[in-house]
C-alpha positions as a Markdown table, in Angstrom:
| # | Residue | x | y | z |
|---|---|---|---|---|
| 1 | Met | 79.7 | 72.2 | -23.1 |
| 2 | Pro | 82.8 | 71.3 | -21.1 |
| 3 | Ile | 85.1 | 74.2 | -20.4 |
| 4 | Pro | 88.8 | 73.5 | -21.0 |
| 5 | Val | 91.1 | 74.5 | -18.1 |
| 6 | Glu | 94.4 | 76.0 | -19.0 |
| 7 | Lys | 97.4 | 74.0 | -17.8 |
| 8 | Glu | 100.7 | 75.6 | -16.9 |
| 9 | Val | 103.5 | 74.5 | -19.3 |
| 10 | Pro | 106.8 | 73.9 | -17.5 |
| 11 | Val | 109.8 | 75.8 | -18.9 |
| 12 | Tyr | 113.0 | 73.8 | -19.2 |
| 13 | Ser | 116.5 | 75.1 | -19.4 |
| 14 | Ile | 120.0 | 73.7 | -20.1 |
| 15 | Ser | 121.9 | 73.6 | -16.9 |
| 16 | Asp | 125.5 | 73.9 | -18.4 |
| 17 | Thr | 125.6 | 75.8 | -21.6 |
| 18 | Ser | 129.5 | 76.1 | -21.5 |
| 19 | Glu | 129.8 | 72.5 | -22.9 |
| 20 | Ile | 127.7 | 73.3 | -26.0 |
| 21 | Leu | 129.8 | 74.3 | -29.0 |
| 22 | Asp | 128.6 | 76.2 | -32.0 |
| 23 | Glu | 129.8 | 73.6 | -34.4 |
| 24 | Glu | 127.5 | 71.0 | -32.9 |
| 25 | Tyr | 124.5 | 73.0 | -34.2 |
| 26 | Thr | 124.6 | 72.0 | -37.9 |
| 27 | Glu | 121.7 | 70.8 | -40.0 |
| 28 | Glu | 123.2 | 67.4 | -40.2 |
| 29 | Ser | 123.7 | 66.9 | -36.4 |
| 30 | Thr | 120.2 | 68.2 | -35.4 |
| 31 | Val | 118.2 | 65.9 | -37.6 |
| 32 | Ser | 117.9 | 62.4 | -36.3 |
| 33 | Glu | 118.0 | 59.6 | -39.0 |
| 34 | Glu | 116.4 | 57.1 | -36.6 |
| 35 | Pro | 112.6 | 57.0 | -36.7 |
| 36 | Gln | 111.0 | 58.2 | -33.5 |
| 37 | Glu | 109.4 | 55.5 | -31.4 |
| 38 | Glu | 105.6 | 55.9 | -31.1 |
| 39 | Val | 104.4 | 56.3 | -27.5 |
| 40 | Thr | 101.5 | 54.0 | -26.7 |
| 41 | Tyr | 99.5 | 53.3 | -23.5 |
| 42 | Glu | 98.3 | 49.9 | -22.3 |
| 43 | Asn | 94.8 | 51.2 | -22.0 |
| 44 | Glu | 94.5 | 54.3 | -24.1 |
| 45 | Asp | 90.8 | 54.8 | -23.5 |
| 46 | Ser | 91.1 | 54.9 | -19.8 |
| 47 | Tyr | 94.1 | 57.3 | -20.1 |
| 48 | Asn | 92.1 | 59.7 | -22.2 |
| 49 | Glu | 89.1 | 59.4 | -19.9 |
| 50 | Gly | 91.3 | 60.3 | -16.9 |
| 51 | Tyr | 92.9 | 63.2 | -18.7 |
| 52 | Glu | 89.5 | 64.6 | -19.6 |
| 53 | Asp | 88.4 | 64.4 | -16.0 |
| 54 | Asn | 91.4 | 66.4 | -14.9 |
| 55 | Val | 91.2 | 69.2 | -17.5 |
| 56 | Tyr | 87.5 | 69.8 | -17.8 |
| 57 | Glu | 85.1 | 71.3 | -15.4 |
| 58 | Glu | 81.7 | 69.8 | -16.1 |
| 59 | Thr | 79.6 | 72.9 | -15.5 |
| 60 | Val | 76.3 | 72.8 | -17.4 |
| 61 | Ala | 74.5 | 75.8 | -16.1 |
| 62 | Gly | 75.3 | 79.5 | -16.1 |
| 63 | Thr | 74.5 | 79.7 | -19.8 |
| 64 | Asp | 72.1 | 82.1 | -21.6 |
| 65 | Trp | 69.1 | 79.8 | -21.3 |
| 66 | Leu | 69.3 | 79.8 | -17.5 |
| 67 | Ser | 70.4 | 83.4 | -16.9 |
| 68 | Gly | 67.5 | 85.6 | -15.6 |
| 69 | Met | 64.9 | 82.9 | -16.0 |
| 70 | Asp | 62.4 | 82.0 | -13.3 |
| 71 | Thr | 63.1 | 78.3 | -12.7 |
| 72 | Ser | 61.6 | 78.1 | -9.3 |
| 73 | Phe | 58.8 | 75.8 | -10.4 |
| 74 | Lys | 60.0 | 72.1 | -10.0 |
| 75 | Ala | 57.5 | 69.6 | -11.3 |
| 76 | Tyr | 57.1 | 66.1 | -10.0 |
| 77 | Met | 56.0 | 62.7 | -11.3 |
| 78 | Asp | 55.0 | 59.5 | -9.5 |
| 79 | Tyr | 57.6 | 56.7 | -9.8 |
| 80 | Arg | 54.9 | 54.2 | -10.8 |
| 81 | Cys | 54.6 | 56.0 | -14.2 |
| 82 | Ile | 57.9 | 54.2 | -15.1 |
| 83 | Thr | 56.5 | 50.9 | -16.3 |
| 84 | Asp | 59.0 | 49.5 | -18.8 |
| 85 | Thr | 60.7 | 46.8 | -16.8 |
| 86 | Ser | 63.6 | 46.5 | -19.3 |
| 87 | Ser | 64.6 | 50.2 | -18.9 |
| 88 | Ile | 67.4 | 51.7 | -16.9 |
| 89 | Gln | 64.7 | 54.0 | -15.4 |
| 90 | Tyr | 62.9 | 51.0 | -14.0 |
| 91 | Glu | 66.1 | 49.4 | -12.7 |
| 92 | Leu | 67.1 | 52.6 | -10.9 |
| 93 | Gln | 63.7 | 52.7 | -9.1 |
| 94 | Gln | 64.4 | 49.2 | -7.8 |
| 95 | Gln | 67.5 | 50.7 | -6.1 |
| 96 | Ala | 65.6 | 53.8 | -4.8 |
| 97 | Tyr | 63.7 | 54.4 | -1.5 |
| 98 | Thr | 61.1 | 56.9 | -0.5 |
| 99 | Asp | 62.1 | 59.5 | 2.1 |
| 100 | Asp | 59.8 | 61.0 | 4.7 |
| 101 | Arg | 58.6 | 63.7 | 2.4 |
| 102 | Gly | 57.7 | 61.3 | -0.5 |
| 103 | Phe | 60.8 | 61.9 | -2.6 |
| 104 | Arg | 62.5 | 59.0 | -4.3 |
| 105 | Arg | 66.2 | 58.8 | -3.6 |
| 106 | Ile | 69.3 | 56.7 | -4.1 |
| 107 | Gly | 71.7 | 57.4 | -1.3 |
| 108 | Asp | 71.5 | 61.1 | -0.7 |
| 109 | Asp | 70.6 | 61.9 | -4.3 |
| 110 | Tyr | 67.1 | 62.9 | -5.4 |
| 111 | Cys | 65.8 | 61.0 | -8.3 |
| 112 | Val | 64.9 | 63.5 | -11.1 |
| 113 | Ala | 64.2 | 63.8 | -14.7 |
| 114 | Leu | 66.4 | 66.3 | -16.8 |
| 115 | Gly | 66.5 | 67.3 | -20.5 |
| 116 | Thr | 68.9 | 66.0 | -23.0 |
| 117 | Gly | 70.5 | 69.5 | -23.2 |
| 118 | Ile | 71.8 | 68.9 | -19.7 |
| 119 | Thr | 72.4 | 65.1 | -19.4 |
| 120 | Asn | 73.7 | 62.4 | -21.6 |
| 121 | Gly | 71.6 | 59.7 | -19.9 |
| 122 | Cys | 70.3 | 58.1 | -16.8 |
| 123 | Gly | 72.7 | 57.4 | -13.9 |
| 124 | Glu | 74.5 | 60.7 | -14.2 |
| 125 | Arg | 74.8 | 62.8 | -11.1 |
| 126 | Phe | 74.7 | 66.6 | -10.6 |
| 127 | Met | 75.0 | 69.2 | -7.9 |
| 128 | Ile | 72.2 | 71.8 | -8.2 |
| 129 | Thr | 72.6 | 75.1 | -6.4 |
| 130 | Leu | 69.7 | 77.5 | -6.0 |
| 131 | Asp | 69.7 | 81.3 | -5.8 |
| 132 | Ser | 68.8 | 80.9 | -2.1 |
| 133 | Gly | 72.2 | 79.4 | -1.6 |
| 134 | Ser | 71.0 | 75.9 | -0.8 |
| 135 | Ser | 72.2 | 73.0 | -2.9 |
| 136 | Phe | 71.4 | 69.3 | -3.3 |
| 137 | Thr | 72.6 | 66.4 | -5.4 |
| 138 | Val | 70.5 | 64.5 | -7.9 |
| 139 | Ile | 70.8 | 61.3 | -10.0 |
| 140 | Val | 69.2 | 61.3 | -13.4 |
| 141 | Ser | 66.5 | 58.7 | -13.3 |
| 142 | Asp | 64.4 | 59.7 | -16.3 |
| 143 | Ile | 64.9 | 61.8 | -19.4 |
| 144 | Lys | 62.6 | 64.6 | -20.5 |
| 145 | Ser | 61.4 | 64.2 | -24.1 |
| 146 | Asp | 62.9 | 66.7 | -26.5 |
| 147 | Cys | 59.4 | 67.4 | -27.9 |
| 148 | His | 58.4 | 68.7 | -24.5 |
| 149 | Thr | 61.4 | 71.0 | -23.9 |
| 150 | Asp | 62.6 | 74.2 | -25.5 |
| 151 | Ser | 65.1 | 74.5 | -28.4 |
| 152 | Thr | 68.1 | 73.9 | -26.0 |
| 153 | Cys | 66.4 | 70.8 | -24.6 |
| 154 | Cys | 67.1 | 72.1 | -21.1 |
| 155 | Tyr | 63.7 | 73.1 | -19.8 |
| 156 | Val | 60.0 | 72.8 | -20.3 |
| 157 | Pro | 58.6 | 76.3 | -21.1 |
| 158 | Arg | 55.6 | 77.4 | -18.9 |
| 159 | Tyr | 52.7 | 79.6 | -19.8 |
| 160 | Asp | 54.0 | 82.4 | -17.6 |
| 161 | Gly | 57.4 | 82.6 | -19.3 |
| 162 | Ser | 59.2 | 80.6 | -16.6 |
| 163 | Gly | 60.8 | 77.2 | -17.2 |
| 164 | Asn | 60.8 | 73.9 | -15.4 |
| 165 | Val | 64.3 | 72.4 | -15.4 |
| 166 | Val | 64.1 | 69.7 | -12.7 |
| 167 | Glu | 61.3 | 67.2 | -12.4 |
| 168 | Phe | 61.4 | 65.2 | -9.1 |
| 169 | Ile | 60.3 | 61.6 | -9.0 |
| 170 | Ile | 58.1 | 60.9 | -6.0 |
| 171 | Asp | 55.7 | 58.5 | -4.3 |
| 172 | Thr | 52.4 | 60.4 | -4.3 |
| 173 | Asp | 51.1 | 58.1 | -1.6 |
| 174 | Met | 53.8 | 59.4 | 0.8 |
| 175 | Ala | 54.0 | 63.0 | -0.3 |
| 176 | Asp | 52.7 | 66.0 | 1.6 |
| 177 | Gly | 49.2 | 67.2 | 0.6 |
| 178 | Gly | 50.4 | 70.8 | 0.5 |
| 179 | Met | 53.1 | 70.0 | -2.0 |
| 180 | Leu | 50.8 | 67.9 | -4.2 |
| 181 | Ser | 48.2 | 70.7 | -4.3 |
| 182 | Ser | 50.9 | 73.3 | -5.3 |
| 183 | Gly | 52.2 | 71.0 | -8.0 |
| 184 | Asn | 55.7 | 72.3 | -7.1 |
| 185 | Ala | 58.4 | 70.4 | -5.3 |
| 186 | Gly | 59.8 | 73.9 | -4.5 |
| 187 | Tyr | 57.0 | 74.0 | -1.9 |
| 188 | Tyr | 59.7 | 73.1 | 0.6 |
| 189 | Asp | 62.0 | 75.8 | 1.8 |
| 190 | Asp | 65.2 | 73.9 | 1.0 |
| 191 | Leu | 64.1 | 73.3 | -2.6 |
| 192 | Ala | 62.6 | 76.8 | -3.1 |
| 193 | Gly | 64.1 | 79.3 | -5.6 |
| 194 | Ser | 65.5 | 79.5 | -9.1 |
| 195 | Ile | 68.5 | 77.4 | -10.2 |
| 196 | Ala | 71.8 | 79.3 | -10.1 |
| 197 | Ser | 74.0 | 76.5 | -11.4 |
| 198 | Ile | 74.1 | 72.8 | -12.3 |
| 199 | Ile | 77.5 | 71.0 | -12.1 |
| 200 | Lys | 78.1 | 67.4 | -13.2 |
| 201 | Leu | 79.7 | 65.2 | -10.5 |
């Protein structure tokens, strides 16, 4: 959930109190008979959207479901499993390329699948930091089905009590055989370790 950030409220004072007389402060003089003009904005939706961006930090991780859990296993799927040509998932793969390790990427972002407890939909971007200290950015390119995830819809429970949060989208024809054999994208040192935080960009 977004965390509200407290904003400092400015304190205003009257610069010259000597001109204010006690008799001015009567019930009749302090109540305005004219209706207050309603303040409107030309584009209220964009104003509210900008305001939310300023006062909320979009931190997703650091919650109970993540704390203390082994999330070092990072599954993968071949991008050719996305076959619905009318889907946003398919459209994103038309923009993606395969890097020298077989990962599908858009710009510097890894294409991944996340659960609905973390993301609102494809196209969202996140910064993922691991307990090793390394971090990387991802773009949501597929959504994990709620029936495959835990009650928080954030990870896929594993038989050993660990949880798979991030599923990388790859080209298996270009991927390293060692990674494919392990079944774990965390095979690489820069992707190894449990997830410490996930922050929406």
